[in-house]
Coordinates of C-alpha atoms and ligand atoms in Angstrom, one line a residue:
M10 CA -51.1 3.6 50.1
K11 CA -53.5 6.4 51.5
F12 CA -51.9 9.5 50.2
I13 CA -53.1 9.2 46.8
N14 CA -56.4 10.8 45.9
V15 CA -58.5 8.0 44.8
S16 CA -61.6 9.9 45.6
I17 CA -61.3 12.2 42.8
L18 CA -60.9 9.7 40.1
T19 CA -63.4 6.8 41.1
S20 CA -66.0 9.7 42.2
V21 CA -65.8 10.9 38.3
L22 CA -66.0 7.6 37.3
A23 CA -68.8 6.6 39.5
M24 CA -70.5 9.5 38.3
L25 CA -70.6 8.4 34.8
A26 CA -71.9 4.9 35.7
V27 CA -74.8 6.3 37.5
A28 CA -77.9 4.7 36.1
K29 CA -80.9 6.6 35.0
G30 CA -84.5 6.4 35.2
G31 CA -87.0 3.8 36.6
A32 CA -88.6 6.3 38.9
D33 CA -92.1 4.4 38.2
D34 CA -90.9 0.8 38.7
A35 CA -91.3 -1.0 41.9
A36 CA -88.6 -1.7 44.1
I37 CA -90.0 -4.7 46.0
A38 CA -90.6 -7.6 43.5
S39 CA -94.0 -8.9 42.8
P40 CA -95.2 -12.0 44.9
D41 CA -95.3 -13.8 41.4
S42 CA -91.9 -13.4 40.6
A43 CA -88.9 -16.0 41.8
V44 CA -87.4 -13.2 43.9
V45 CA -87.8 -14.9 47.6
K46 CA -88.5 -11.8 50.5
L47 CA -86.3 -12.7 53.3
T48 CA -86.4 -11.5 57.1
A49 CA -84.0 -12.0 60.0
D50 CA -85.7 -15.5 60.9
T51 CA -86.0 -17.0 57.4
F52 CA -82.5 -15.5 56.4
G53 CA -80.1 -17.9 57.8
S54 CA -81.6 -21.3 56.9
F55 CA -82.5 -20.2 53.3
I56 CA -78.8 -19.2 52.7
K57 CA -77.4 -22.5 54.2
E58 CA -80.4 -24.6 52.2
N59 CA -79.2 -23.0 48.7
P60 CA -75.9 -23.2 47.0
L61 CA -76.0 -20.0 45.4
V62 CA -78.0 -16.8 46.5
L63 CA -77.7 -13.4 45.2
A64 CA -79.2 -11.4 47.7
E65 CA -80.4 -7.5 47.5
F66 CA -80.5 -5.3 50.4
F67 CA -83.0 -2.3 49.5
A68 CA -85.3 0.0 51.0
P69 CA -88.6 0.6 49.0
W70 CA -88.2 4.2 48.5
C71 CA -84.9 4.2 46.8
G72 CA -84.7 5.4 43.2
H73 CA -81.9 3.0 41.9
C74 CA -83.8 -0.1 43.9
K75 CA -86.8 1.1 41.8
S76 CA -85.2 1.0 38.6
L77 CA -83.5 -2.4 39.5
G78 CA -86.7 -4.1 40.5
P79 CA -88.0 -5.5 37.3
K80 CA -84.6 -6.5 36.1
F81 CA -84.1 -8.1 39.3
S82 CA -87.4 -10.1 39.1
A83 CA -86.9 -11.1 35.3
A84 CA -83.4 -12.2 36.2
A85 CA -84.6 -14.3 39.1
D86 CA -87.4 -16.0 37.0
K87 CA -84.7 -17.1 34.2
L88 CA -82.1 -18.4 36.8
V89 CA -84.6 -20.7 38.9
E90 CA -83.8 -23.3 36.3
K91 CA -80.2 -23.3 37.2
D92 CA -80.8 -23.6 40.9
I93 CA -79.5 -20.2 41.6
K94 CA -81.9 -18.0 43.8
L95 CA -82.5 -13.9 43.9
A96 CA -83.8 -12.7 47.3
Q97 CA -84.5 -9.4 48.8
I98 CA -84.1 -8.3 52.1
D99 CA -86.0 -4.7 53.0
C100 CA -83.6 -2.9 55.5
T101 CA -86.3 -0.4 56.4
Q102 CA -87.8 -3.6 58.2
E103 CA -84.8 -5.7 58.6
R104 CA -82.3 -3.1 60.3
D105 CA -80.4 -5.3 62.4
L106 CA -79.8 -8.0 59.6
C107 CA -78.6 -5.0 57.2
A108 CA -76.6 -3.4 59.8
D109 CA -74.9 -7.2 60.3
Y110 CA -73.8 -7.0 56.9
G111 CA -72.6 -3.4 57.0
I112 CA -75.1 -2.3 54.2
R113 CA -74.5 1.6 53.8
G114 CA -76.3 2.3 50.3
Y115 CA -79.1 1.1 48.4
P116 CA -79.2 -1.4 46.9
T117 CA -76.3 -3.6 47.8
L118 CA -76.0 -6.9 46.2
K119 CA -74.1 -9.7 47.6
V120 CA -73.4 -13.2 46.6
F121 CA -73.8 -16.0 49.0
R122 CA -72.3 -19.7 48.5
G123 CA -74.2 -21.7 51.3
T124 CA -72.8 -20.2 54.0
T125 CA -73.6 -17.0 55.7
N126 CA -70.1 -15.4 54.3
S127 CA -70.5 -13.0 51.3
S128 CA -68.8 -11.5 48.4
D129 CA -69.6 -8.4 46.9
Y130 CA -71.6 -8.7 43.6
L131 CA -69.5 -6.9 41.0
G132 CA -71.3 -7.0 37.8
Q133 CA -73.7 -4.5 36.3
R134 CA -77.4 -3.9 37.5
E135 CA -79.1 -5.3 34.3
E136 CA -81.0 -8.4 33.7
E137 CA -78.4 -9.7 31.2
S138 CA -75.4 -9.0 33.4
I139 CA -77.2 -10.3 36.7
I140 CA -78.1 -13.8 34.5
S141 CA -74.5 -13.7 33.3
Y142 CA -72.7 -12.8 36.5
M143 CA -74.5 -15.5 38.3
T144 CA -74.3 -18.2 35.9
K145 CA -70.6 -17.8 36.0
Q146 CA -70.9 -18.2 39.6
S147 CA -72.4 -21.4 39.5
L148 CA -69.7 -22.8 37.2
P149 CA -66.5 -24.5 38.7
S150 CA -64.0 -21.8 39.4
V151 CA -61.4 -23.6 36.9
S152 CA -62.3 -24.9 33.5
A153 CA -60.7 -28.2 32.6
I154 CA -60.1 -28.3 28.8
E155 CA -58.1 -30.9 27.0
D156 CA -59.5 -30.5 23.6
S157 CA -56.8 -28.7 21.1
A158 CA -59.7 -26.8 19.1
D159 CA -61.6 -26.0 22.5
L160 CA -58.3 -24.5 24.0
L161 CA -57.8 -22.3 20.7
D162 CA -61.6 -21.1 20.9
T163 CA -60.8 -20.1 24.4
F164 CA -57.9 -17.8 23.5
A165 CA -59.1 -16.6 20.4
E166 CA -61.7 -13.7 21.8
L167 CA -61.1 -12.8 25.2
S168 CA -63.3 -10.4 27.2
E169 CA -60.8 -10.7 30.3
P170 CA -57.7 -12.1 31.2
V171 CA -57.0 -16.0 31.3
I172 CA -54.6 -18.1 33.4
L173 CA -53.9 -21.1 32.2
Q174 CA -52.4 -24.2 34.0
V175 CA -50.7 -26.5 32.0
L176 CA -50.1 -29.8 33.5
P177 CA -47.2 -31.9 32.7
P178 CA -47.5 -35.8 33.4
D179 CA -45.6 -36.0 36.5
F180 CA -47.0 -33.0 38.0
K181 CA -47.1 -32.3 41.7
P182 CA -50.7 -32.3 43.2
A183 CA -49.7 -29.3 45.5
A184 CA -49.6 -27.0 42.8
N185 CA -52.8 -28.0 41.5
E186 CA -54.2 -27.2 44.9
T187 CA -52.9 -23.9 44.8
F188 CA -53.9 -22.9 41.5
Y189 CA -57.7 -24.2 42.2
S190 CA -57.8 -22.1 45.4
L191 CA -56.5 -19.0 43.7
A192 CA -59.2 -19.6 41.3
D193 CA -61.7 -19.7 43.9
E194 CA -60.4 -16.3 45.2
L195 CA -59.8 -14.4 42.1
R196 CA -62.7 -15.9 40.1
N197 CA -64.6 -12.5 39.3
E198 CA -61.8 -11.0 38.1
F199 CA -60.3 -13.5 35.6
S200 CA -61.3 -17.0 34.1
F201 CA -58.9 -19.8 34.9
V202 CA -58.5 -23.0 32.7
S203 CA -56.3 -26.1 33.3
T204 CA -54.9 -28.7 30.8
S205 CA -52.7 -31.4 30.3
N206 CA -52.9 -31.3 26.2
P207 CA -49.7 -32.7 25.2
E208 CA -49.0 -29.6 22.6
Y209 CA -49.3 -26.9 25.1
V210 CA -47.1 -29.3 27.7
E211 CA -44.7 -29.4 24.9
K212 CA -44.8 -25.6 24.1
Y213 CA -45.0 -24.5 27.8
T214 CA -43.5 -26.7 30.6
S215 CA -40.0 -27.4 30.8
K216 CA -39.8 -29.8 33.6
K217 CA -41.8 -33.2 33.9
S218 CA -43.2 -32.3 37.4
T219 CA -43.5 -28.5 37.3
P220 CA -46.6 -26.9 35.9
A221 CA -46.3 -24.2 33.6
Y222 CA -48.6 -21.0 34.2
V223 CA -49.7 -18.8 31.0
V224 CA -51.7 -15.2 31.0
F225 CA -53.6 -14.4 28.1
R226 CA -54.5 -10.7 27.7
P227 CA -57.6 -9.6 25.9
G228 CA -56.8 -7.7 22.6
E229 CA -53.4 -9.1 22.5
K230 CA -51.5 -11.7 20.5
T231 CA -51.4 -15.2 21.8
E232 CA -47.5 -14.8 21.2
D233 CA -47.5 -12.1 23.8
A234 CA -49.1 -14.3 26.5
S235 CA -46.6 -14.4 29.6
L236 CA -45.3 -17.6 31.1
F237 CA -44.4 -17.9 34.8
K238 CA -40.8 -18.7 34.8
G239 CA -40.3 -19.8 38.5
D240 CA -39.8 -23.2 40.0
T241 CA -41.6 -22.4 43.6
I242 CA -45.3 -22.5 43.1
D243 CA -46.8 -21.2 46.4
K244 CA -49.9 -19.2 46.6
A245 CA -48.2 -15.6 47.4
T246 CA -45.8 -15.9 44.1
L247 CA -48.5 -17.1 41.6
E248 CA -50.9 -14.3 43.0
S249 CA -48.2 -11.7 42.3
F250 CA -47.3 -13.3 38.9
I251 CA -51.0 -12.9 38.2
G252 CA -51.5 -9.3 39.4
V253 CA -48.5 -8.2 37.2
E254 CA -49.3 -10.3 34.0
T255 CA -53.1 -9.8 34.0
K256 CA -52.8 -5.9 33.4
P257 CA -52.5 -4.9 29.7
L258 CA -49.1 -3.7 28.4
F259 CA -50.8 -0.5 27.7
G260 CA -54.1 -0.5 29.0
E261 CA -57.0 2.3 29.4
I262 CA -57.5 3.2 33.3
S263 CA -60.9 3.2 34.8
G264 CA -62.8 3.3 37.9
A265 CA -62.7 -0.7 37.8
T266 CA -59.1 -1.0 37.2
F267 CA -57.6 2.0 39.3
Q268 CA -57.5 0.2 42.5
S269 CA -55.6 -2.7 41.0
Y270 CA -53.0 -0.7 39.9
M271 CA -52.9 1.2 43.1
E272 CA -52.6 -2.1 44.8
S273 CA -49.7 -3.3 42.6
K274 CA -47.4 -0.4 44.1
L275 CA -45.5 -0.4 40.8
P276 CA -44.8 2.9 39.4
L277 CA -47.6 4.3 37.2
A278 CA -46.8 5.6 33.9
Y279 CA -49.9 8.0 32.5
F280 CA -50.5 9.0 29.0
F281 CA -53.0 11.3 28.9
W282 CA -54.7 12.1 25.6
D283 CA -57.4 14.1 24.5
D284 CA -57.3 12.7 20.7
E285 CA -57.8 9.1 20.1
S286 CA -55.0 9.5 17.3
Q287 CA -52.2 10.8 20.0
K288 CA -53.0 7.5 21.7
E289 CA -52.4 5.4 18.5
A290 CA -49.2 7.6 17.6
V291 CA -47.5 6.7 21.1
S292 CA -49.0 2.9 21.4
D293 CA -46.1 1.1 19.7
A294 CA -43.2 2.7 21.4
I295 CA -45.1 2.6 24.9
I296 CA -45.9 -1.3 24.5
K297 CA -42.2 -1.9 23.7
L298 CA -41.5 0.1 27.0
A299 CA -44.0 -2.0 28.8
K300 CA -42.7 -5.2 27.7
K301 CA -39.1 -4.1 28.7
F302 CA -40.2 -2.8 32.2
R303 CA -42.7 -5.5 33.1
G304 CA -43.2 -6.0 36.5
E305 CA -41.5 -2.6 37.2
I306 CA -43.9 -0.1 35.9
N307 CA -47.1 -0.1 34.7
F308 CA -48.2 1.9 31.5
V309 CA -51.8 3.3 31.1
G310 CA -53.8 5.7 28.8
L311 CA -56.2 8.1 30.1
E312 CA -58.6 10.0 28.2
A313 CA -58.2 13.4 29.3
K314 CA -62.0 14.6 28.1
K315 CA -63.1 12.5 30.9
Y316 CA -60.6 12.5 33.6
G317 CA -58.2 15.4 32.9
M318 CA -58.5 16.9 36.2
H319 CA -56.7 13.9 37.7
A320 CA -53.6 15.7 36.1
K321 CA -53.7 18.0 38.8
N322 CA -53.2 15.1 41.4
L323 CA -50.0 14.3 39.6
N324 CA -48.8 17.9 40.0
M325 CA -49.3 18.5 36.2
K326 CA -51.3 21.2 34.2
E327 CA -54.4 20.2 32.6
E328 CA -52.7 20.6 29.2
F329 CA -52.7 17.3 26.9
P330 CA -51.4 15.3 25.8
L331 CA -48.6 14.6 28.6
F332 CA -46.7 12.1 30.2
V333 CA -46.3 11.6 33.9
I334 CA -44.9 8.9 36.2
H335 CA -46.4 8.2 39.7
D336 CA -43.7 6.6 42.1
L337 CA -46.7 4.9 44.3
E338 CA -44.1 3.9 47.1
G339 CA -42.5 7.3 47.9
N340 CA -45.5 9.4 46.3
F341 CA -43.2 11.2 43.8
K342 CA -44.5 12.3 40.7
Y343 CA -42.1 12.6 37.6
G344 CA -43.4 14.2 34.4
I345 CA -42.1 15.5 31.0
S346 CA -41.7 19.2 31.0
Q347 CA -45.1 20.9 30.2
D348 CA -43.0 24.2 29.3
K349 CA -43.6 23.2 25.3
A350 CA -45.8 20.6 24.0
L351 CA -44.9 16.9 24.5
N352 CA -42.6 15.5 22.3
Y353 CA -43.5 11.6 22.0
A354 CA -39.5 10.7 21.1
D355 CA -38.7 12.0 24.6
I356 CA -41.2 9.3 26.4
P357 CA -38.6 6.3 26.1
K358 CA -35.6 8.7 27.3
F359 CA -37.8 9.9 30.1
V360 CA -38.5 6.5 31.2
E361 CA -34.9 5.3 31.3
E362 CA -34.1 8.0 33.1
F363 CA -36.6 7.5 35.5
K364 CA -35.4 3.9 35.8
A365 CA -32.0 5.2 36.5
G366 CA -32.9 7.4 39.0
K367 CA -32.0 10.4 37.1
A368 CA -35.3 12.0 36.7
L369 CA -36.2 14.6 39.2
P370 CA -39.7 14.6 40.9
I371 CA -42.1 17.6 40.7
V372 CA -42.7 18.4 44.1
K373 CA -45.5 20.7 45.2
S374 CA -44.2 23.1 47.5
E375 CA -44.5 26.8 49.0
P376 CA -41.6 28.8 48.4
I377 CA -38.6 28.2 51.0
P378 CA -39.2 31.2 53.5
E379 CA -36.5 33.6 53.1
V380 CA -36.3 34.0 57.0
Q381 CA -37.1 31.6 59.7
D382 CA -38.3 33.9 62.3
E383 CA -40.8 32.1 64.6
A384 CA -39.9 29.4 67.2
V385 CA -41.7 26.9 65.1
Y386 CA -40.0 26.3 61.9
H387 CA -42.1 26.9 58.8
L388 CA -41.0 23.6 56.8
V389 CA -42.3 23.6 52.8
G390 CA -42.0 20.6 50.2
Y391 CA -38.7 21.4 48.7
E392 CA -37.0 21.0 52.1
H393 CA -39.0 18.6 53.6
D394 CA -36.5 15.8 53.3
K395 CA -33.4 17.5 54.1
V396 CA -34.9 19.2 57.2
V397 CA -35.9 15.7 58.8
Q398 CA -33.0 14.0 58.1
Q399 CA -30.6 16.4 59.7
K400 CA -28.8 15.0 63.1
K401 CA -31.2 16.4 65.2
D402 CA -34.6 15.3 66.5
V403 CA -37.2 16.8 64.1
L404 CA -40.6 16.9 65.4
V405 CA -43.2 17.6 62.5
E406 CA -46.7 18.4 62.5
Y407 CA -48.5 17.9 59.5
Y408 CA -51.8 20.4 59.4
A409 CA -54.4 21.9 57.1
P410 CA -55.3 25.4 57.0
W411 CA -58.7 24.7 58.0
C412 CA -58.5 22.1 60.6
G413 CA -59.9 22.8 63.8
H414 CA -57.9 20.6 65.8
C415 CA -54.7 22.3 64.4
K416 CA -55.8 25.8 65.5
R417 CA -56.5 24.6 68.9
L418 CA -52.9 23.1 69.1
A419 CA -51.2 26.0 67.8
P420 CA -50.3 27.7 71.1
T421 CA -49.2 24.8 72.8
Y422 CA -46.9 23.9 70.0
E423 CA -45.6 27.6 69.6
E424 CA -44.8 27.4 73.5
L425 CA -43.4 24.0 72.9
A426 CA -41.0 25.2 70.2
A427 CA -39.9 28.4 72.3
L428 CA -38.9 26.2 75.1
Y429 CA -36.1 24.5 73.2
K430 CA -35.4 27.6 71.0
N431 CA -34.6 29.4 73.8
D432 CA -32.2 27.3 75.1
S433 CA -28.7 27.2 73.1
D434 CA -28.0 23.4 74.0
A435 CA -31.6 22.1 73.3
N436 CA -32.0 24.7 69.8
E437 CA -28.9 22.7 68.7
K438 CA -30.3 19.3 69.1
V439 CA -34.0 19.7 68.6
V440 CA -36.4 21.3 65.8
I441 CA -39.7 21.8 66.4
A442 CA -41.5 22.1 62.7
K443 CA -44.9 22.2 61.0
I444 CA -45.9 22.2 57.3
D445 CA -48.8 22.9 55.7
H446 CA -49.7 19.4 53.8
T447 CA -52.4 20.7 51.6
A448 CA -49.9 22.9 49.9
N449 CA -46.6 20.8 49.9
D450 CA -45.9 17.0 49.2
V451 CA -44.2 15.0 51.6
S452 CA -43.2 11.6 51.1
G453 CA -42.0 8.6 53.4
I454 CA -45.2 8.5 56.0
E455 CA -48.7 8.0 56.0
I456 CA -51.3 11.0 56.8
T457 CA -54.6 10.1 57.5
G458 CA -56.0 12.9 59.1
Y459 CA -54.9 16.3 60.6
P460 CA -52.9 17.1 62.7
T461 CA -50.5 14.3 62.1
I462 CA -47.3 14.5 64.2
F463 CA -44.1 12.5 63.4
L464 CA -40.9 12.4 65.2
Y465 CA -37.7 11.8 62.9
P466 CA -34.8 11.0 65.5
A467 CA -31.6 12.3 64.9
D468 CA -30.0 8.9 64.6
G469 CA -31.8 8.5 61.3
S470 CA -34.2 5.5 62.5
K471 CA -37.5 5.3 61.2
P472 CA -40.1 8.5 61.9
I473 CA -42.3 7.7 64.9
S474 CA -45.8 8.8 65.0
Y475 CA -47.4 10.6 67.8
E476 CA -50.4 9.5 69.3
G477 CA -50.5 11.0 72.7
Q478 CA -52.3 13.9 74.5
R479 CA -51.4 17.2 72.6
S480 CA -50.1 19.0 75.7
L481 CA -46.8 20.5 76.2
E482 CA -45.8 18.1 78.7
A483 CA -46.5 14.7 76.7
L484 CA -45.0 16.1 73.6
A485 CA -41.7 17.0 75.4
N486 CA -41.5 13.8 77.2
F487 CA -42.2 12.2 73.7
I488 CA -39.4 13.8 72.3
Q489 CA -37.0 13.4 75.1
E490 CA -37.9 9.4 75.3
K491 CA -38.3 8.7 71.4
G492 CA -35.8 11.0 70.2
S493 CA -32.1 10.1 70.0
T494 CA -30.4 13.5 71.5
G495 CA -32.2 12.9 75.2
V496 CA -33.0 16.7 75.5
D497 CA -35.3 16.8 78.3
A498 CA -37.1 20.4 77.9
L499 CA -39.2 20.4 81.0
K500 CA -36.2 20.1 83.1
I501 CA -34.8 22.9 81.5
R502 CA -38.2 24.6 81.9
D503 CA -38.1 24.0 85.7
A504 CA -34.8 25.1 86.0
K505 CA -35.2 28.2 84.5
A506 CA -38.4 28.9 86.7
A507 CA -36.3 28.0 89.8
E508 CA -34.0 31.1 88.9
P509 CA -34.9 34.3 91.0
E510 CA -35.2 36.4 88.0
A511 CA -38.0 34.2 86.6
E512 CA -41.1 36.0 87.5
E513 CA -43.5 34.3 85.0
S514 CA -44.4 30.6 85.4
T515 CA -45.1 28.8 82.2
E516 CA -48.5 27.3 82.6
T517 CA -49.5 24.5 80.6
N518 CA -52.1 23.5 78.6
N519 CA -52.7 20.2 80.3
G520 CA -55.1 17.3 79.6
A521 CA -56.1 18.8 76.2
H522 CA -56.8 15.8 74.1
D523 CA -58.0 15.8 70.7
E524 CA -58.8 12.9 68.5
L525 CA -58.0 12.8 64.8
Ligands
NAG603 C1 -66.4 -17.3 56.7 O1 -65.2 -16.1 56.9 C2 -64.6 -16.1 58.0 C3 -63.6 -15.0 58.1 O2 -63.1 -14.5 57.2 C4 -63.5 -17.5 58.0 O3 -62.8 -17.6 58.9 C5 -64.6 -18.6 58.0 O4 -63.6 -19.7 57.7 C6 -65.4 -18.3 56.9 N1 -66.4 -19.5 56.7 C7 -66.5 -20.3 55.5 C8 -67.5 -21.4 55.6 O5 -66.0 -20.0 54.1
NAG604 C1 -56.9 -30.3 40.8 O1 -57.2 -30.0 41.9 C2 -58.8 -29.8 41.6 C3 -59.1 -29.3 43.3 O2 -58.8 -30.0 44.2 C4 -59.3 -31.1 41.6 O3 -60.5 -31.2 41.3 C5 -58.8 -31.6 40.4 O4 -59.4 -33.1 40.1 C6 -57.4 -31.7 40.3 N1 -56.8 -31.6 38.9 C7 -55.9 -32.9 38.5 C8 -55.7 -32.9 37.2 O5 -55.6 -33.7 39.3
NAG605 C1 -38.4 32.7 75.1 O1 -37.8 33.9 75.2 C2 -38.5 34.7 74.9 C3 -37.5 36.2 74.3 O2 -36.3 36.1 75.1 C4 -39.6 35.2 75.7 O3 -40.4 36.4 75.5 C5 -39.9 33.9 75.8 O4 -41.2 34.1 77.0 C6 -39.4 32.7 76.3 N1 -40.2 31.5 76.4 C7 -40.0 30.4 76.8 C8 -41.0 29.3 76.8 O5 -39.1 30.5 77.5

């Protein structure tokens, strides 16, 4: 989902996480420490000989590398006894090796498990964090626990969601294999536990051969744990269940969790608060809604003092508290009106309206132009869907005012538009439009650069992205071939040129080809 301005929130969140100090420390580990210095020659064999390695790709001059240096060495010394190795690769000397691993910033930490495939280190850059993260990596991804007291302990105080597999006596091994392989992939995010404890079998399973899956969330009561109700246990189904149920009912959004909410693609309902008491005041009501709409809408709180500017991305004013739902699929934003202060009692009503399809999105848009006096139709957010859905072939250029390629395309585009506009038949069948994408919300298409050009065929079929040359001929041919009205603008042009009174030939901007 590339519409969403992930960068603003994540960069704000990243700024807060920047580590301080350490400028006097050395980035390169001392030869006395357990840190192993690797080169292109030694790297491959070292990685294969050691079951678990944390490798730091660094540059000696880099400040964050200097501050990490002593912590990395200290962690290395303590992890040696667990057969976990810490290694360093100096990217100023091993350029090719670092390039192979796509290293773009220093330091970059990667985890290797006996093969040259790696996964990113996701822990903090502190001694204790490195030790606990790597120790966890060394443990099996699933803990098999049978004892009732141990199980209780496991669910007593969670720091991360736990996914429990409950195996009845005649369980099918394939389900268990699926669970283990998912656990291997998701071990950095969640804990995985498997049990055949009879009390749990009694409580959670309903069939002798079907395992049960239960998600326990930190900070919530065990009675609120979510039970997987399906019969088919395949990887995709289980993974999507875990994706939904590991999210708190009413969580705080942060840099670490933002991406997973985006990936879930479910509408995301935000409550922005600038005083903790506001959050407490709505908490019960929102949890109730979250239970009702589990798997349909995610609910999060956002602290306005830190991330208030994100309100703008959601077409809301930075006035708090506020409540807004972002429909990620369509990129529509539905907010409770900010004309007056937010009344908490309106939230449940608003969510119900949204679910019923009765809420109106807040659309960012320029005003609808009073006259359309140019050949190119000046499209705006309010009108976008109506215009592209009419029974004409509609070509739309999505541009930004600052974009150089868009400016270069403009004369060709105007000429193209005039071709259709000047012919009464073509004018009935084809519309050439442009829209300033920085000032107008649009939905249903993916825009990753400017200009982006889409054709909306008259027959209502899916919009088609234009990837060809930005010349009048290529664009006109595209409309004729991919549109559904079959208008051949070049033929119209040539016919006009052949008429004796036509003096000027319409020379075209041939061969101009700009990359996005
Ligand atoms: C390494 O990754 C590649 C590509 O994802 C995969 O095909 C291969 O099986 C992996 N190798 C190992 C040993 O995990
Ligand atoms: C489940 O599968 C894992 C991985 O193959 C295996 O180690 C474990 O013994 C299995 N559990 C049971 C109870 O059979
Ligand atoms: C369209 O018509 C206008 C006025 O009738 C004329 O100035 C212009 O050159 C025509 N453009 C094309 C591309 O035929």
